[in-house]
């Protein structure tokens, strides 16, 4: 326990050396315990706490993640009311994951201010395929989720690739691929073994029509988009791969 506390204090000190709030761009500081989470917007130049929000008054029946999201939304809305459009994020000694990340992303979505007023944008990642050897990935942004998904779907269909599939609905041979920090090992499997993969990798293989295969992420990457793209790279490297046009994919 003492070792973890020391690590937390060292990380906090390291972050605070780099992050300082000003009147024009105050500091959004996050602190949490095992049960609760709190956010403060601080002007370090004047030594004042401008805004404070926590989940102490939020319904306990909500999950910790949902409470963190509400705190982020609350602190961002109150910041906008006071004319605060930008902040520097201070995660303290906590890692940028879990409730800390949820709070920060919720606040960012609410408080994103551009010239002409507030603008909200949503990003969608879509995997599309015909489950018969055609698959593609599309990523797009839109003013709402429906528009983002529609644009991403069009991109996914334009990016269709052809995947060679054996009679047993597997890949022809073992292959290893890399995309950015993500590395993947894709291996064939006998009929009836099923698809041994998870998350984004499974989605890509499933939409391609592969039913019997084993896939393993060899890197420590947890980015779903990178994992999906490295799967596409693995399928591209199989013999017989070639890019297809949207029209050819539809036929």
Short mmCIF file of C-alpha atoms in Angstrom, two decimals:
data_model
loop_
_atom_site.label_atom_id
_atom_site.label_comp_id
_atom_site.label_asym_id
_atom_site.label_seq_id
_atom_site.Cartn_x
_atom_site.Cartn_y
_atom_site.Cartn_z
CA UNK A 1 0.00 0.00 0.00
CA UNK A 2 2.84 2.40 0.91
CA UNK A 3 4.53 1.63 -2.40
CA UNK A 4 1.38 2.51 -4.35
CA UNK A 5 0.94 5.74 -2.37
CA UNK A 6 4.53 6.74 -3.13
CA UNK A 7 4.00 6.03 -6.84
CA UNK A 8 0.85 8.16 -6.79
CA UNK A 9 2.68 11.04 -5.11
CA UNK A 10 5.57 10.87 -7.59
CA UNK A 11 3.21 10.92 -10.58
CA UNK A 12 1.26 13.81 -9.05
CA UNK A 13 4.44 15.83 -8.52
CA UNK A 14 5.60 15.11 -12.07
CA UNK A 15 2.26 16.21 -13.57
CA UNK A 16 2.04 19.37 -11.44
CA UNK A 17 5.49 20.47 -12.63
CA UNK A 18 4.12 20.58 -16.18
CA UNK A 19 0.56 21.81 -15.57
CA UNK A 20 -0.35 25.27 -14.28
CA UNK A 21 -3.69 27.08 -14.46
CA UNK A 22 -4.03 30.74 -15.44
CA UNK A 23 -6.91 33.21 -15.50
CA UNK A 24 -7.39 32.59 -19.23
CA UNK A 25 -6.87 28.84 -19.04
CA UNK A 26 -7.45 27.49 -15.52
CA UNK A 27 -6.55 24.02 -14.34
CA UNK A 28 -9.11 21.18 -14.21
CA UNK A 29 -7.95 19.03 -11.31
CA UNK A 30 -9.37 15.55 -10.68
CA UNK A 31 -9.14 13.54 -7.48
CA UNK A 32 -10.84 10.29 -6.60
CA UNK A 33 -11.20 7.72 -3.85
CA UNK A 34 -12.40 4.14 -4.10
CA UNK A 35 -16.01 5.39 -3.89
CA UNK A 36 -16.16 9.00 -5.07
CA UNK A 37 -14.68 11.40 -7.62
CA UNK A 38 -14.28 15.19 -7.53
CA UNK A 39 -13.30 17.86 -10.05
CA UNK A 40 -12.12 21.43 -9.46
CA UNK A 41 -11.31 24.26 -11.85
CA UNK A 42 -8.48 26.30 -10.32
CA UNK A 43 -6.76 29.59 -11.16
CA UNK A 44 -3.23 28.97 -9.86
CA UNK A 45 -2.12 32.57 -10.44
CA UNK A 46 -4.70 33.88 -7.94
CA UNK A 47 -4.82 30.72 -5.84
CA UNK A 48 -8.61 30.44 -6.25
CA UNK A 49 -10.93 27.52 -6.83
CA UNK A 50 -13.41 28.75 -9.44
CA UNK A 51 -15.68 25.70 -9.75
CA UNK A 52 -16.05 22.48 -7.81
CA UNK A 53 -18.19 19.41 -8.50
CA UNK A 54 -18.37 15.90 -7.04
CA UNK A 55 -20.56 12.81 -7.11
CA UNK A 56 -21.50 12.98 -3.42
CA UNK A 57 -25.04 14.11 -4.27
CA UNK A 58 -25.41 11.86 -7.33
CA UNK A 59 -27.67 8.81 -7.02
CA UNK A 60 -25.70 5.91 -5.58
CA UNK A 61 -27.56 3.41 -7.76
CA UNK A 62 -25.57 4.69 -10.76
CA UNK A 63 -22.26 3.02 -11.58
CA UNK A 64 -18.98 4.77 -10.76
CA UNK A 65 -18.39 5.41 -14.46
CA UNK A 66 -21.81 7.02 -14.91
CA UNK A 67 -21.26 9.22 -11.85
CA UNK A 68 -17.86 10.32 -13.22
CA UNK A 69 -19.48 11.19 -16.55
CA UNK A 70 -22.12 13.32 -14.80
CA UNK A 71 -19.45 15.14 -12.76
CA UNK A 72 -17.53 15.91 -15.96
CA UNK A 73 -20.67 17.20 -17.65
CA UNK A 74 -21.61 19.29 -14.60
CA UNK A 75 -18.21 20.97 -14.23
CA UNK A 76 -18.04 21.72 -17.98
CA UNK A 77 -21.51 23.27 -18.09
CA UNK A 78 -20.74 25.49 -15.08
CA UNK A 79 -17.43 26.49 -16.68
CA UNK A 80 -19.22 27.59 -19.86
CA UNK A 81 -21.66 29.65 -17.80
CA UNK A 82 -18.66 31.53 -16.35
CA UNK A 83 -17.12 32.04 -19.78
CA UNK A 84 -14.35 29.46 -19.34
CA UNK A 85 -13.80 27.87 -22.76
CA UNK A 86 -10.46 26.11 -22.22
CA UNK A 87 -8.71 24.39 -19.34
CA UNK A 88 -5.51 22.45 -18.77
CA UNK A 89 -6.17 18.95 -17.47
CA UNK A 90 -4.50 17.84 -14.24
CA UNK A 91 -5.01 14.14 -13.59
CA UNK A 92 -2.97 14.35 -10.40
CA UNK A 93 -1.17 11.11 -9.71
CA UNK A 94 -3.90 9.00 -11.28
CA UNK A 95 -3.49 7.16 -14.56
CA UNK A 96 -5.54 8.39 -17.53
CA UNK A 97 -8.01 5.52 -17.46
CA UNK A 98 -11.27 4.42 -15.86
CA UNK A 99 -13.27 7.13 -14.08
CA UNK A 100 -10.58 9.81 -14.60
CA UNK A 101 -10.71 9.33 -18.36
CA UNK A 102 -14.54 9.15 -18.38
CA UNK A 103 -14.79 12.46 -16.50
CA UNK A 104 -12.27 14.19 -18.80
CA UNK A 105 -13.92 13.00 -22.02
CA UNK A 106 -17.39 13.96 -20.76
CA UNK A 107 -16.16 17.46 -19.90
CA UNK A 108 -14.38 17.78 -23.26
CA UNK A 109 -17.52 16.86 -25.21
CA UNK A 110 -19.65 19.43 -23.38
CA UNK A 111 -17.11 22.25 -23.26
CA UNK A 112 -15.77 22.13 -26.80
CA UNK A 113 -16.24 25.73 -27.93
CA UNK A 114 -15.41 27.01 -31.41
CA UNK A 115 -15.83 30.30 -33.24
CA UNK A 116 -19.55 30.85 -33.68
CA UNK A 117 -20.56 29.04 -30.51
CA UNK A 118 -20.66 25.48 -29.23
CA UNK A 119 -20.14 22.62 -31.63
CA UNK A 120 -20.61 18.99 -30.74
CA UNK A 121 -19.09 16.25 -32.86
CA UNK A 122 -19.22 12.49 -32.58
CA UNK A 123 -16.84 9.96 -34.07
CA UNK A 124 -18.03 6.58 -35.28
CA UNK A 125 -16.01 3.53 -36.28
CA UNK A 126 -17.86 1.02 -38.45
CA UNK A 127 -16.89 -2.44 -39.68
CA UNK A 128 -18.82 -3.55 -42.77
CA UNK A 129 -18.72 -6.77 -44.76
CA UNK A 130 -20.79 -9.33 -46.65
CA UNK A 131 -19.55 -12.34 -44.61
CA UNK A 132 -18.35 -13.83 -47.89
CA UNK A 133 -14.83 -12.47 -48.27
CA UNK A 134 -15.42 -8.71 -48.32
CA UNK A 135 -14.69 -6.46 -45.32
CA UNK A 136 -13.71 -2.85 -44.64
CA UNK A 137 -13.37 -0.25 -41.87
CA UNK A 138 -14.63 3.32 -41.90
CA UNK A 139 -14.07 6.17 -39.44
CA UNK A 140 -15.98 9.45 -39.65
CA UNK A 141 -17.20 12.40 -37.59
CA UNK A 142 -20.62 13.98 -37.62
CA UNK A 143 -22.84 16.46 -35.81
CA UNK A 144 -24.78 13.52 -34.35
CA UNK A 145 -24.23 9.80 -33.95
CA UNK A 146 -26.54 8.81 -36.81
CA UNK A 147 -24.71 11.06 -39.29
CA UNK A 148 -21.30 9.87 -38.09
CA UNK A 149 -22.34 6.21 -38.47
CA UNK A 150 -23.78 6.83 -41.94
CA UNK A 151 -20.56 8.51 -43.13
CA UNK A 152 -18.39 5.81 -41.55
CA UNK A 153 -20.45 3.08 -43.23
CA UNK A 154 -19.93 4.68 -46.65
CA UNK A 155 -16.19 4.85 -46.00
CA UNK A 156 -16.12 1.22 -44.87
CA UNK A 157 -17.80 0.05 -48.08
CA UNK A 158 -15.40 2.10 -50.21
CA UNK A 159 -12.49 0.48 -48.36
CA UNK A 160 -13.65 -3.12 -48.96
CA UNK A 161 -10.88 -5.68 -49.41
CA UNK A 162 -11.13 -9.26 -50.70
CA UNK A 163 -10.16 -11.96 -48.21
CA UNK A 164 -9.28 -15.52 -49.32
CA UNK A 165 -11.34 -17.97 -47.27
CA UNK A 166 -10.87 -21.75 -47.26
CA UNK A 167 -13.64 -24.33 -47.61
CA UNK A 168 -13.62 -24.70 -43.82
CA UNK A 169 -14.32 -20.95 -43.47
CA UNK A 170 -10.83 -20.25 -42.16
CA UNK A 171 -7.71 -18.38 -43.32
CA UNK A 172 -5.26 -20.21 -45.61
CA UNK A 173 -2.24 -20.00 -43.30
CA UNK A 174 -0.73 -18.34 -40.23
CA UNK A 175 0.17 -14.67 -40.59
CA UNK A 176 1.51 -11.92 -38.35
CA UNK A 177 0.80 -8.22 -38.95
CA UNK A 178 1.59 -4.82 -37.46
CA UNK A 179 -0.24 -1.48 -37.52
CA UNK A 180 1.16 1.34 -35.41
CA UNK A 181 1.72 -0.05 -31.91
CA UNK A 182 -0.63 -3.00 -32.48
CA UNK A 183 0.64 -6.47 -33.46
CA UNK A 184 -1.55 -9.45 -34.31
CA UNK A 185 -1.05 -13.16 -34.86
CA UNK A 186 -3.76 -14.79 -36.99
CA UNK A 187 -3.86 -18.59 -37.28
CA UNK A 188 -6.19 -20.99 -39.13
CA UNK A 189 -8.37 -23.42 -37.17
CA UNK A 190 -10.08 -26.67 -38.07
CA UNK A 191 -13.76 -26.77 -38.93
CA UNK A 192 -16.01 -26.56 -35.89
CA UNK A 193 -13.38 -24.92 -33.70
CA UNK A 194 -15.05 -21.53 -33.99
CA UNK A 195 -13.69 -18.01 -33.93
CA UNK A 196 -11.23 -17.56 -31.07
CA UNK A 197 -10.85 -13.79 -30.90
CA UNK A 198 -12.36 -10.88 -29.04
CA UNK A 199 -13.37 -7.26 -29.40
CA UNK A 200 -12.63 -5.42 -32.62
CA UNK A 201 -10.58 -8.31 -34.03
CA UNK A 202 -13.54 -10.67 -33.78
CA UNK A 203 -15.86 -8.14 -35.44
CA UNK A 204 -13.57 -7.75 -38.47
CA UNK A 205 -13.10 -11.50 -38.91
CA UNK A 206 -16.82 -12.15 -38.46
CA UNK A 207 -17.87 -9.60 -41.09
CA UNK A 208 -15.25 -11.02 -43.46
CA UNK A 209 -16.96 -14.41 -43.19
CA UNK A 210 -14.24 -16.22 -41.25
CA UNK A 211 -15.81 -18.71 -38.85
CA UNK A 212 -12.85 -20.85 -37.75
CA UNK A 213 -9.66 -19.03 -36.78
CA UNK A 214 -7.56 -18.00 -33.81
CA UNK A 215 -6.32 -14.44 -33.35
CA UNK A 216 -4.15 -12.98 -30.61
CA UNK A 217 -2.99 -9.41 -29.99
CA UNK A 218 0.76 -9.66 -29.32
CA UNK A 219 1.19 -6.04 -28.23
CA UNK A 220 -0.18 -4.20 -25.20
CA UNK A 221 -2.40 -2.02 -27.37
CA UNK A 222 -5.97 -1.63 -26.08
CA UNK A 223 -6.98 0.82 -28.81
CA UNK A 224 -9.94 -0.80 -30.57
CA UNK A 225 -9.40 1.11 -33.81
CA UNK A 226 -5.74 0.08 -34.03
CA UNK A 227 -6.69 -3.52 -33.25
CA UNK A 228 -9.30 -3.47 -36.02
CA UNK A 229 -6.85 -1.97 -38.49
CA UNK A 230 -4.10 -4.45 -37.68
CA UNK A 231 -6.64 -7.21 -38.40
CA UNK A 232 -7.27 -5.66 -41.81
CA UNK A 233 -3.49 -5.58 -42.39
CA UNK A 234 -3.29 -9.28 -41.50
CA UNK A 235 -6.06 -10.12 -43.97
CA UNK A 236 -4.39 -7.94 -46.64
CA UNK A 237 -1.17 -9.92 -46.34
CA UNK A 238 -2.89 -13.21 -47.18
CA UNK A 239 -2.19 -14.52 -50.67
CA UNK A 240 -4.93 -13.55 -53.08
CA UNK A 241 -5.64 -10.17 -51.46
CA UNK A 242 -6.55 -7.30 -53.74
CA UNK A 243 -8.38 -4.00 -53.24
CA UNK A 244 -11.92 -3.84 -54.61
CA UNK A 245 -14.01 -0.93 -55.69
CA UNK A 246 -17.37 -0.23 -54.10
CA UNK A 247 -19.15 -1.38 -57.25
CA UNK A 248 -17.25 -4.67 -57.37
CA UNK A 249 -17.97 -5.30 -53.69
CA UNK A 250 -21.68 -4.86 -54.24
CA UNK A 251 -21.78 -7.46 -57.08
#
